[in-house]
Structure formats: structure tokens, C-alpha cells
mmCIF file of C-alpha atoms (C1' of nucleotides) in Angstrom:
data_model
loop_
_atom_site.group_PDB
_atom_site.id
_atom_site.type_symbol
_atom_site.label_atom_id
_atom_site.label_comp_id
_atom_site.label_asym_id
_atom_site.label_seq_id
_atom_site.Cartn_x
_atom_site.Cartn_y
_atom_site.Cartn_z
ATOM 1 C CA UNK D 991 13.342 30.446 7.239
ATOM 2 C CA UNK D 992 12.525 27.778 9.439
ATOM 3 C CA UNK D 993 11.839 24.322 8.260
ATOM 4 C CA UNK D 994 8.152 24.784 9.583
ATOM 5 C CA UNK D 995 5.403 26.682 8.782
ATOM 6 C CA UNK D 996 4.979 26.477 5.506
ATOM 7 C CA UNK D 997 2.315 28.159 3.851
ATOM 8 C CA UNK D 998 1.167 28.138 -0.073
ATOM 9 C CA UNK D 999 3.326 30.287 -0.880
ATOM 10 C CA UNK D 1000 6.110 27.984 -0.719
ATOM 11 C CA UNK D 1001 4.552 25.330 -2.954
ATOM 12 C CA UNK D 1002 4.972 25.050 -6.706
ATOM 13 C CA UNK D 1003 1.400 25.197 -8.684
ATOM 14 C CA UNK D 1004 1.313 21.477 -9.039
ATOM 15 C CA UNK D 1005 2.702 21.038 -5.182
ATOM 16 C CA UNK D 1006 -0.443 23.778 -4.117
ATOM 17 C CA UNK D 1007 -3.088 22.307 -6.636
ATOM 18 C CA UNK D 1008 -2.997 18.594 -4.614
ATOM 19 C CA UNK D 1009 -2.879 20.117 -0.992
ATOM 20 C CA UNK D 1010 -5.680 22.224 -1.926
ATOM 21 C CA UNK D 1011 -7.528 19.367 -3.022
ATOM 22 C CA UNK D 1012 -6.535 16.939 -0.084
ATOM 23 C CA UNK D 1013 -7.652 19.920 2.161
ATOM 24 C CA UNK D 1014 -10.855 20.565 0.276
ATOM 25 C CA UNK D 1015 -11.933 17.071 0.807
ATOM 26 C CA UNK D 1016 -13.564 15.704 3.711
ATOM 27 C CA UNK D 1017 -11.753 12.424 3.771
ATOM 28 C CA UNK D 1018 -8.406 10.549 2.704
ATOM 29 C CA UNK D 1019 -8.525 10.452 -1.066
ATOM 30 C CA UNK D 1020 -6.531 8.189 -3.771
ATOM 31 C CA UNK D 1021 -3.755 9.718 -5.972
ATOM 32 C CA UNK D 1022 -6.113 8.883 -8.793
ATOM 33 C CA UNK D 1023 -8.788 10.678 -7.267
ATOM 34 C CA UNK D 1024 -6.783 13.464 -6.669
ATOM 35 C CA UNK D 1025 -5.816 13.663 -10.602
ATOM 36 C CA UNK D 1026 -9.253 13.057 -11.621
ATOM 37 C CA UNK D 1027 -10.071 15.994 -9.740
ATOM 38 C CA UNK D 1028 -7.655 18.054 -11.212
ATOM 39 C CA UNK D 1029 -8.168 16.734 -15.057
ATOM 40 C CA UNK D 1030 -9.867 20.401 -15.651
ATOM 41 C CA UNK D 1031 -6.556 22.454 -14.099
ATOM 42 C CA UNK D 1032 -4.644 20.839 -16.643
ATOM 43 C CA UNK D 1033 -3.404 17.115 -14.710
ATOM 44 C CA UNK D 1034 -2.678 14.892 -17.220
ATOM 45 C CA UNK D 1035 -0.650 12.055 -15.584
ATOM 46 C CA UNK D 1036 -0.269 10.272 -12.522
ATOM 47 C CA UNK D 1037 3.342 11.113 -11.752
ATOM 48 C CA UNK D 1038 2.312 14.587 -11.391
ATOM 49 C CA UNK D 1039 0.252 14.027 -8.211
ATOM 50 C CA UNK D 1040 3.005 11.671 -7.049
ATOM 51 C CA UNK D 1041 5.475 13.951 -6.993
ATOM 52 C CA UNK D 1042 3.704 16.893 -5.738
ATOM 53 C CA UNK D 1043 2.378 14.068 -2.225
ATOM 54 C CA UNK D 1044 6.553 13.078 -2.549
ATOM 55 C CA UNK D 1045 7.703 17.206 -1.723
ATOM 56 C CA UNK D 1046 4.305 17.980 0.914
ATOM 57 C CA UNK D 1047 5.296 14.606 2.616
ATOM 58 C CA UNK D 1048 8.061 15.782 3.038
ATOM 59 C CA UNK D 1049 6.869 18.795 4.389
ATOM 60 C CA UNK D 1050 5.019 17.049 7.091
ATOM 61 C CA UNK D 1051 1.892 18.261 5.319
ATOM 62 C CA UNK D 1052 0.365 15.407 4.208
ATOM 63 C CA UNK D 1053 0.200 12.025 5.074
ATOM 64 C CA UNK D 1054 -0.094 8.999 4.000
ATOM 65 C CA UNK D 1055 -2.542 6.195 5.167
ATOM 66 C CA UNK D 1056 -0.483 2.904 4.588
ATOM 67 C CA UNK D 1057 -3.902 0.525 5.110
ATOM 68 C CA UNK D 1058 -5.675 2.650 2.470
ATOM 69 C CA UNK D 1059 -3.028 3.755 0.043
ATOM 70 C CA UNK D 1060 -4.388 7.467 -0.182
ATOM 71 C CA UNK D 1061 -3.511 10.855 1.041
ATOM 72 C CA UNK D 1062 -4.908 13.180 3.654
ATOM 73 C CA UNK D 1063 -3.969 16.933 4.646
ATOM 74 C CA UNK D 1064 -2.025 17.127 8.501
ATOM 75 C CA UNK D 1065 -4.798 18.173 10.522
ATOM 76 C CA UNK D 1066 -1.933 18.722 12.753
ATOM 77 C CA UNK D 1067 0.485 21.883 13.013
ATOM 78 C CA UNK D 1068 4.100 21.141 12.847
ATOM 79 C CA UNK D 1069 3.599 17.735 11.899
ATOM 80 C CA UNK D 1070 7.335 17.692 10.820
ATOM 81 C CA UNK D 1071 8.429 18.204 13.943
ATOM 82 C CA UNK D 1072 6.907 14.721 15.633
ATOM 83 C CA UNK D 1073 7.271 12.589 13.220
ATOM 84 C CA UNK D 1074 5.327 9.675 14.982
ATOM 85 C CA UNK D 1075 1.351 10.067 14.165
ATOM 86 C CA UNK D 1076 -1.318 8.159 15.087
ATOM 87 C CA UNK D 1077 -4.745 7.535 12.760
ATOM 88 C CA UNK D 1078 -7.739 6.129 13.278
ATOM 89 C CA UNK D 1079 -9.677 5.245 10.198
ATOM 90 C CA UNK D 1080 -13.563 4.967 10.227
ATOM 91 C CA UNK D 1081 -14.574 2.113 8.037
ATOM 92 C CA UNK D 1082 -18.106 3.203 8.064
ATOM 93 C CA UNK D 1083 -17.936 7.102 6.985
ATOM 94 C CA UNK D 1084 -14.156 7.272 5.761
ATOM 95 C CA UNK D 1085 -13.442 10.254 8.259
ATOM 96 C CA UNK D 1086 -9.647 9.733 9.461
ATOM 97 C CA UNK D 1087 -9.183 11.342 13.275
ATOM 98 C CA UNK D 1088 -5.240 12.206 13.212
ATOM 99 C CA UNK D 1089 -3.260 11.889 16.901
ATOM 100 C CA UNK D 1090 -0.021 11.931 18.888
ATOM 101 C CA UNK D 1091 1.005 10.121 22.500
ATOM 102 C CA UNK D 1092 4.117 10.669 23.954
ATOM 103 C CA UNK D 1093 4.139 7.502 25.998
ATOM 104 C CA UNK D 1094 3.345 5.711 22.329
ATOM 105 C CA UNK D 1095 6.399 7.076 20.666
ATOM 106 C CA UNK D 1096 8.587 6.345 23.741
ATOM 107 C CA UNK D 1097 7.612 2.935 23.885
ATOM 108 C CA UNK D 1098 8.522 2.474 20.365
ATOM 109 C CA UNK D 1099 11.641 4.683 21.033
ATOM 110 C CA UNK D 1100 12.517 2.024 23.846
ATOM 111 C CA UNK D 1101 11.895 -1.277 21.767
ATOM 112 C CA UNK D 1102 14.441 0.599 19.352
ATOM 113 C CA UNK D 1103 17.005 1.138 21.331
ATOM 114 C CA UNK D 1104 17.016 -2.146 23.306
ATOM 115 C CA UNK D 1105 16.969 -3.823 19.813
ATOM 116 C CA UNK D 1106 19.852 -1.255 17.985
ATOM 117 C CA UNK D 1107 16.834 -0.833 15.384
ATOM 118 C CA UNK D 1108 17.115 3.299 14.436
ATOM 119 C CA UNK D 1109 13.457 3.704 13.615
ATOM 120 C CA UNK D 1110 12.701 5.935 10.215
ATOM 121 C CA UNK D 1111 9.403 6.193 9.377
ATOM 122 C CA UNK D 1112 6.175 5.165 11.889
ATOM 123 C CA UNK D 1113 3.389 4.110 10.529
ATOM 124 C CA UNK D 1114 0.211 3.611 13.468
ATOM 125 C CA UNK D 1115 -3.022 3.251 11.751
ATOM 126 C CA UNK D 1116 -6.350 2.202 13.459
ATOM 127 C CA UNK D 1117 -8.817 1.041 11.821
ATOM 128 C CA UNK D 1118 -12.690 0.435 12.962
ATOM 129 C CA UNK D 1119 -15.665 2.562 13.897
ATOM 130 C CA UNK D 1120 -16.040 6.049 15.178
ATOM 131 C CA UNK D 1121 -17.760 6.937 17.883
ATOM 132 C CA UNK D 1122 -20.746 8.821 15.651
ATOM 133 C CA UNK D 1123 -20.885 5.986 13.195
ATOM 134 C CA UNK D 1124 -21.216 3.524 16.088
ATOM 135 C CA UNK D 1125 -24.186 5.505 17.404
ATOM 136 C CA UNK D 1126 -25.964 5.456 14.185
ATOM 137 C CA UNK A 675 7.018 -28.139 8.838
ATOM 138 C CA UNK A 676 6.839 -25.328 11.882
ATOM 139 C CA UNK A 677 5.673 -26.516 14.985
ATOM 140 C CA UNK A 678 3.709 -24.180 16.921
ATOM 141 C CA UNK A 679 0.048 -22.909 16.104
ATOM 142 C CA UNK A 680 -2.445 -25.009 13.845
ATOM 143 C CA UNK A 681 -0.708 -27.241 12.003
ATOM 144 C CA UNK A 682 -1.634 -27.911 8.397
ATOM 145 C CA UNK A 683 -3.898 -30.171 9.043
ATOM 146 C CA UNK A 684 -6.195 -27.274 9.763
ATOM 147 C CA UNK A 685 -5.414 -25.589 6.257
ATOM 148 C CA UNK A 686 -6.814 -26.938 2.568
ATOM 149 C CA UNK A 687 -3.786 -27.676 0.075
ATOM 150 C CA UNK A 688 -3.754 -23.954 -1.213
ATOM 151 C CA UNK A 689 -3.030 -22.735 2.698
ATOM 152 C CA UNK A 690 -0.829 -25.043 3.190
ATOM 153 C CA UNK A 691 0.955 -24.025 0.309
ATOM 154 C CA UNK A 692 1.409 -20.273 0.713
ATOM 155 C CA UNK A 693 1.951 -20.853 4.394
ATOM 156 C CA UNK A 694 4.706 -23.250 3.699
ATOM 157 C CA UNK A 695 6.058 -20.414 1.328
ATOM 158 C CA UNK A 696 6.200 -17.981 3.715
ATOM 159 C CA UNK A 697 7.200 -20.141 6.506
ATOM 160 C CA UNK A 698 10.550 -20.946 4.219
ATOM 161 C CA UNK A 699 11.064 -17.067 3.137
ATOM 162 C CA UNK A 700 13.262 -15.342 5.766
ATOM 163 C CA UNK A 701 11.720 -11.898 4.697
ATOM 164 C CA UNK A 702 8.305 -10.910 3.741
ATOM 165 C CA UNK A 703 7.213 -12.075 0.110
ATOM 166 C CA UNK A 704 4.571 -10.395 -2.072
ATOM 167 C CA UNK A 705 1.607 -11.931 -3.341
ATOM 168 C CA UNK A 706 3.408 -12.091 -6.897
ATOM 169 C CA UNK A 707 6.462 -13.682 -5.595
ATOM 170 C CA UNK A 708 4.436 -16.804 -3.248
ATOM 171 C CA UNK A 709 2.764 -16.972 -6.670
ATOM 172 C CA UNK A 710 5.498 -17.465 -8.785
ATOM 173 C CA UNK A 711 6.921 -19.533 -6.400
ATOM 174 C CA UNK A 712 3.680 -21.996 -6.420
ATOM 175 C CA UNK A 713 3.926 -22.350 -10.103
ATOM 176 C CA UNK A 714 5.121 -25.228 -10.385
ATOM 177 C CA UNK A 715 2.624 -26.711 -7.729
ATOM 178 C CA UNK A 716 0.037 -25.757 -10.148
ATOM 179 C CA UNK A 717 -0.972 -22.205 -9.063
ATOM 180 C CA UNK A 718 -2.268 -19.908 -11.998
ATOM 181 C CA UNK A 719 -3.972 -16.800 -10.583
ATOM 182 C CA UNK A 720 -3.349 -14.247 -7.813
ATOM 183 C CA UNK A 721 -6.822 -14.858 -6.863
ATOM 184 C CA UNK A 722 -5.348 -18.423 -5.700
ATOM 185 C CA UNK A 723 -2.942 -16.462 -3.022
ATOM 186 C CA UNK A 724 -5.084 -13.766 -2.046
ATOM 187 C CA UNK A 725 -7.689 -16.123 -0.834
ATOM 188 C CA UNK A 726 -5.303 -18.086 1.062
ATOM 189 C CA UNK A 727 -4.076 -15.492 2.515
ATOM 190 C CA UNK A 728 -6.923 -14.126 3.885
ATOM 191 C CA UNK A 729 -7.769 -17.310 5.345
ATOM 192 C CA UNK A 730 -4.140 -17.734 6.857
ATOM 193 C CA UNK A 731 -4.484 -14.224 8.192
ATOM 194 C CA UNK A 732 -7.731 -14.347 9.660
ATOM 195 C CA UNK A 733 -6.337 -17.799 11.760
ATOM 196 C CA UNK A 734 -3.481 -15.724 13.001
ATOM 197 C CA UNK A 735 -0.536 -17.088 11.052
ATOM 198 C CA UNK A 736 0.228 -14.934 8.398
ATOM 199 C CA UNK A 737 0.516 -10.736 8.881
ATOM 200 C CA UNK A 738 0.281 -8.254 6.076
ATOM 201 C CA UNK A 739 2.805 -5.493 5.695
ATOM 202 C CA UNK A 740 0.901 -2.442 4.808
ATOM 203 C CA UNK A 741 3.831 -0.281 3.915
ATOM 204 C CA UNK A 742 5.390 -3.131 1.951
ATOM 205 C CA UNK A 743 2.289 -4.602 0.184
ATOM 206 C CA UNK A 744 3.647 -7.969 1.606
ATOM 207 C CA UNK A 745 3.151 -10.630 4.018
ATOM 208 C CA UNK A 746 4.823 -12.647 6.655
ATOM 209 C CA UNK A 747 4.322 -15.565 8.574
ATOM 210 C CA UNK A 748 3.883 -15.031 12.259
ATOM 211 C CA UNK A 749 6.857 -15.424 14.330
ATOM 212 C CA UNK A 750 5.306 -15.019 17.559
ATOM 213 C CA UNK A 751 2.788 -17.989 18.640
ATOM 214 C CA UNK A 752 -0.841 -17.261 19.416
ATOM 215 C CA UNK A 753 -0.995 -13.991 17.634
ATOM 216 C CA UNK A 754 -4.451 -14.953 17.062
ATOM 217 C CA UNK A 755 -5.116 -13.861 20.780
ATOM 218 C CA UNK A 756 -3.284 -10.544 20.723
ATOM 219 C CA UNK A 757 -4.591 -8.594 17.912
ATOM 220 C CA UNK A 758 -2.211 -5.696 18.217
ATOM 221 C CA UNK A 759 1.354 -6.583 17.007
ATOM 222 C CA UNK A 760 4.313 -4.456 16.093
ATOM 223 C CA UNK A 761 6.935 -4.692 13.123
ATOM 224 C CA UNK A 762 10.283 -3.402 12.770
ATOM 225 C CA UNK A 763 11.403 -3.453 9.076
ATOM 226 C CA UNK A 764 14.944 -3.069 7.947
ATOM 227 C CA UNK A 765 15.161 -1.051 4.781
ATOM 228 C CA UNK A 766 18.535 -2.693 4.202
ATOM 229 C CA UNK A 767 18.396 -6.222 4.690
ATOM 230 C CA UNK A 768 14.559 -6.879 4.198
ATOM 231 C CA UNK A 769 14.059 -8.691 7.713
ATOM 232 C CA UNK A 770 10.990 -8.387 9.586
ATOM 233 C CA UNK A 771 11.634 -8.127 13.780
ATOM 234 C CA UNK A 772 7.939 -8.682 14.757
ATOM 235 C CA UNK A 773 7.255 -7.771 18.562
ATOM 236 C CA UNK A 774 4.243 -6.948 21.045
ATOM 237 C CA UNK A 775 4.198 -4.463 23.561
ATOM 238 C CA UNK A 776 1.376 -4.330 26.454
ATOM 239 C CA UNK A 777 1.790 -0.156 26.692
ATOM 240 C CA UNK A 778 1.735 0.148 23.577
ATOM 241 C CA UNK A 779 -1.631 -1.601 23.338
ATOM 242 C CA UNK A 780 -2.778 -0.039 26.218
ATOM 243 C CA UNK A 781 -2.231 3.703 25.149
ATOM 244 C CA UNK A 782 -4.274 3.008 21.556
ATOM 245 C CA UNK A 783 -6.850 1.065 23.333
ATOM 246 C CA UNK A 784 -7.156 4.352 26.142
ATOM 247 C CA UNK A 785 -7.455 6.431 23.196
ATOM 248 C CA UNK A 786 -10.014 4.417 21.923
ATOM 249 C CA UNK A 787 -11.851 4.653 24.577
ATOM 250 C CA UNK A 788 -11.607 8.491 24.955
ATOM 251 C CA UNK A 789 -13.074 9.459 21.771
ATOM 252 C CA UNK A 790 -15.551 6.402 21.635
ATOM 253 C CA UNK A 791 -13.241 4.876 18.392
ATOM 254 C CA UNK A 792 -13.702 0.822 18.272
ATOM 255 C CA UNK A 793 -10.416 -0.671 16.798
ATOM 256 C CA UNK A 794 -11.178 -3.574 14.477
ATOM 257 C CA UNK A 795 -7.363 -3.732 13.455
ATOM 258 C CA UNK A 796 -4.442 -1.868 14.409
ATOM 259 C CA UNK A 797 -0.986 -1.331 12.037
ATOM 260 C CA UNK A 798 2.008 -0.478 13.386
ATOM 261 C CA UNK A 799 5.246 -0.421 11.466
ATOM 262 C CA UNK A 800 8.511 0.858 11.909
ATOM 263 C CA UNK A 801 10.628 1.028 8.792
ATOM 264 C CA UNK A 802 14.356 1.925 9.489
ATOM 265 C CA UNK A 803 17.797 0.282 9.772
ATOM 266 C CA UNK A 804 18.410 -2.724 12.166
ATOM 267 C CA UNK A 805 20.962 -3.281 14.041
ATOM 268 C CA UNK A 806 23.332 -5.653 12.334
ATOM 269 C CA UNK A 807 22.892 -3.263 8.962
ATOM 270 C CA UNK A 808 23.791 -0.689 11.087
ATOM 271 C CA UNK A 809 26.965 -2.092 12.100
ATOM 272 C CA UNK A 810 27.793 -2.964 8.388
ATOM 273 C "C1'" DT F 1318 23.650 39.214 -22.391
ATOM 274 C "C1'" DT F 1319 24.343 34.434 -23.281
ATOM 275 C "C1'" DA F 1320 25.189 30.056 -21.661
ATOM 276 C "C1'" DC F 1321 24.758 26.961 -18.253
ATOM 277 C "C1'" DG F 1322 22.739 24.246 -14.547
ATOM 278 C "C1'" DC F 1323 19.105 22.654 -11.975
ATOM 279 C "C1'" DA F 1324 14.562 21.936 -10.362
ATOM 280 C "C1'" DA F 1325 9.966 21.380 -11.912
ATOM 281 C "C1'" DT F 1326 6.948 19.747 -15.343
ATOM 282 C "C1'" DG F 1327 4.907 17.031 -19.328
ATOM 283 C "C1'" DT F 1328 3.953 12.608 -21.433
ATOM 284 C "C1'" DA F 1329 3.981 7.755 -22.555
ATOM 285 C "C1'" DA F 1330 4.686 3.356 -21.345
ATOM 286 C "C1'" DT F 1331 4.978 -0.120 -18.188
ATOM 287 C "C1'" DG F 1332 5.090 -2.506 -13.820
ATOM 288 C "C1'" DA F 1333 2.993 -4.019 -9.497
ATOM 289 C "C1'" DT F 1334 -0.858 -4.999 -6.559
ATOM 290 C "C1'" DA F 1335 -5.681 -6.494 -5.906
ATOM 291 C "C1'" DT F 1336 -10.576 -7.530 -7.022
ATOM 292 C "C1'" DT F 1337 -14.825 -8.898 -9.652
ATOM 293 C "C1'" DA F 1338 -17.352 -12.225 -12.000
ATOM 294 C "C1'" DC F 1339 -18.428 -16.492 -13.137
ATOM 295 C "C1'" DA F 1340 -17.572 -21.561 -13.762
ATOM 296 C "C1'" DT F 1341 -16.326 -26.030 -11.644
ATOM 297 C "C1'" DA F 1342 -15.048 -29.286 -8.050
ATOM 298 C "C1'" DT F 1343 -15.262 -31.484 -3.533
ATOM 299 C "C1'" DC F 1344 -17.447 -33.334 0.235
ATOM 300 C "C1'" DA F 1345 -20.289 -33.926 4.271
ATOM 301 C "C1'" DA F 1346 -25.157 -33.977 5.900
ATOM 302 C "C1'" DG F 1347 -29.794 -35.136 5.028
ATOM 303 C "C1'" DC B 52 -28.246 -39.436 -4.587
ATOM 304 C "C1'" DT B 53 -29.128 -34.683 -3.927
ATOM 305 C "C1'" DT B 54 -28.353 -30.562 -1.856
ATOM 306 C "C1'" DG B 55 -25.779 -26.882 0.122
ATOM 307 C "C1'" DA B 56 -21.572 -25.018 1.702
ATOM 308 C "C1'" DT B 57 -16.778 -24.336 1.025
ATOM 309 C "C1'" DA B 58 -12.876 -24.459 -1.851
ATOM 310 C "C1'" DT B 59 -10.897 -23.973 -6.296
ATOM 311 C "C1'" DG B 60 -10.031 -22.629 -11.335
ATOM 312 C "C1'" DT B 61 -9.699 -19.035 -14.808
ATOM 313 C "C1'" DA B 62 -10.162 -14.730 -17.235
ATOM 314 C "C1'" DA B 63 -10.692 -10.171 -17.225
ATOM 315 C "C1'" DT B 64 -10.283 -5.917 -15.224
ATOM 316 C "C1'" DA B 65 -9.503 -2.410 -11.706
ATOM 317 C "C1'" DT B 66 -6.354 0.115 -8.919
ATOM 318 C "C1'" DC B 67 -1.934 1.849 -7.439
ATOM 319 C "C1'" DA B 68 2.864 3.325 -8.574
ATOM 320 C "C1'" DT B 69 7.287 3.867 -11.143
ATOM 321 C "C1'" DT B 70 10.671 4.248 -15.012
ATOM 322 C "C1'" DA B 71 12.364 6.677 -18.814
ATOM 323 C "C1'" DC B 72 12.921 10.394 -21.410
ATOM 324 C "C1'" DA B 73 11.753 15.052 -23.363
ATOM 325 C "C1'" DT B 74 10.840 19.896 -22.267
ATOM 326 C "C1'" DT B 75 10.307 24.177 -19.767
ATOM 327 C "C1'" DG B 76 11.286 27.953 -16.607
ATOM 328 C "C1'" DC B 77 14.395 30.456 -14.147
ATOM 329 C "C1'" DG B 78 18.404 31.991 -11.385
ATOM 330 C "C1'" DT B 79 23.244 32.760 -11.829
ATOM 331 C "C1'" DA B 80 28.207 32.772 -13.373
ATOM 332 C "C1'" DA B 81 30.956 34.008 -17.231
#
DNA sequence: TTACGCAATGTAATGATATTACATATCAAG
DNA sequence: CTTGATATGTAATATCATTACATTGCGTAA
């Protein structure tokens, strides 16, 4: 099997029980939020939603928003395979618009290897006002 | 006392304090740590380095570290005028390599512009293994 | 089949980070 | 001197995350 394309299938209940949630929801949501949502399935504890975000991060299936400290679902296929996302984070409605550019991850690609620094994790994050929310 | 930017003549005595904190750190401290670290200069409350803080960052001389809950002093002068800087954290060592990059800024700012998104503030952060570590 | 190993889960306690609310102090302008 | 704005002091609380340890479920080797 591939290490992409994953389906629910290949979650455990808890693992399936938080992406459903985070995909459910219109919007990045807390861990806390995410166990207070799932009090009535039987969530007891934070370290349950932890580790379930810990495996379907992992999985390049969620994400995490650094600036926010919450969760949202890849709206992205084969997130797993890029590595180097993009967000940008409405202040005004909480909607989180998920992106990739090439020339973005080069550029930090070159700065790495100029410097010797081998690069891990990426975090981008935008934050400010969509276009709609502008409008308003 | 460092010589470039405002000097801390511009800041009250708190400022002056956590800036001087973070100035002497050669690594990013937490909000905890500058206030145990100001203890004996009388600080009590978190409240007390939080609001410095936000004053320090808002002039341009201090940076948060969203993946690291942490902050730095600016090692680049007139950050104030840039707005978009880049980090490259070493998981190993704990040193911060702070850098700009005009492309870089320029392919978030043309997606901005795309979709109609106004940046207010812009993360990035690369967490990894630098070079020296590397080499260890 | 039993016994073992291992990953997932359950639960409690604690640690770490950040904010709210309200009181007091300082100081320059009127 | 009084007023208003900014800075500060302090306590309490909210929010986010991890450590430690017990238990369960299940595949597999003996």
C-alpha cells in the first residue's frame, strides 16, 4: 500500500472520530474543542485527541496552525507528499484558505542549502483578511 | 547595551528589562523563563512580560516563535520596515538563524493579491538541523 | 491453545502558556 | 492641582499540552 491515500478505513476509532470532526467543521478548531465535541462518543481526556492529531499529522491529513494552536483537515490531496504548505488565516470569519508555491519552497530550499540548514518541518502562516470579509 | 534600532531610551523600565533579557539569551526564551529571570529585578506576574513584549514586538525588536511559544530579539536591524521575516530553528542546539528573502515576500504578497487576502502578519519557520549540529 | 508482545486506549495528575479583571502609580498637559 | 492617558502591580483564571502509569485488544510464535 502506498504511503498515500489514506482513507477511514485505515484510522483507529479514536484516529477517525477527530478527522471526522476537524472535517465536519467549517474552521480550524482547538484540541479542546475537538474533545468537547466528542464528550458524548465517549472522549474523556485530552491526550486522546492529541494522539489521534499526532498519527493524522503524520498522515499529512491534518494540519496544524502554529499562530492559532488548533487543527484543521488537509483541504489538500497528498498533502504528505509536499510537505511545505502555505495558510492564510482570516481574522475576521476564522476560514483558513490552505496553498502551495513551488517558487516558495525553492526559495526556502535555497536559503537551506547555502546555509547547511536541512529544513524539517515548514511552517507559512498568513494571517489577515479575506477577500469576502474585506468586502463586508 | 546593543547598538542598533531604538535604544532604551525609547522603552519604560519593564521593556528595557525583557529586551535586555533577550538581547543577552543566545536562543529564544519563553515568557516563563525572561520571567524568572526578572525576579530578582522585582517582576511578579507573566502579565509583566507579556505586556512588554507586545510593546517590544510591535516596535520591531523582539519576534515571537509560533512553533516554540517563544521569543527572540531581532537580529536583523529595521525589521520594523520589513514585516515579513524568516526563521531557521535548530532542533538540536536551540539557535535561531533569522533571515529575509525579497521572493519569498514577493510570492505570498502575489498570492495575496490573487485571491484578494490582506496579510496583517506573516509566520514563517523552518524547524530542522543546522549546519554545525549537522556536522556533530 | 496459551503466552507473549505490541500498539492503542483509558485516566489522573501536572506542567506550560496566556489572558481577564481590577487596583494603583506616574507624569505631562491644561 | 486636577485630569486623562499610559504604565504598572497583583490575583485569579483560562487555555494548551505532556508525563506517568494502568488496561485492553489483537496478531502471532511456541
Amino acid at each position: 500500500m502506498p504511503a498515500h491515500h489514506h482513507d477511514n478505513s485505515d484510522l483507529t476509532k479514536n484516529q477517525a472520530l477527530v478527522y471526522d470532526t476537524l472535517n465536519a467543521a467549517d474552521g480550524p478548531l482547538s484540541a479542546y474543542t475537538i474533545l468537547d465535541q466528542l464528550r458524548e462518543a465517549g472522549f474523556r481526556a485530552p491526550l486522546q485527541v492529541y494522539r489521534a492529531l499526532e498519527r493524522l499529522q503524520a498522515l499529512g491529513l491534518v494540519h496544524r496552525l502554529e499562530s492559532l494552536n488548533a487543527f484543521v483537515a488537509c483541504s489538500h490531496p497528498s498533502c504528505e507528499e509536499d510537505g511545505t504548505v502555505a495558510f492564510a488565516i482570516c481574522e475576521t470569519c476564522g476560514r483558513v484558505f490552505e496553498f502551495t508555491d513551488a517558487e516558495l519552497k525553492s526559495r526556502l530550499g535555497a536559503w537551506a542549502k547555502t546555509t547547511g540548514f536541512r529544513p524539517q518541518k515548514t511552517t507559512i502562516e498568513m494571517r489577515g483578511i479575506c477577500a469576502e470579509c474585506k468586502a463586508a
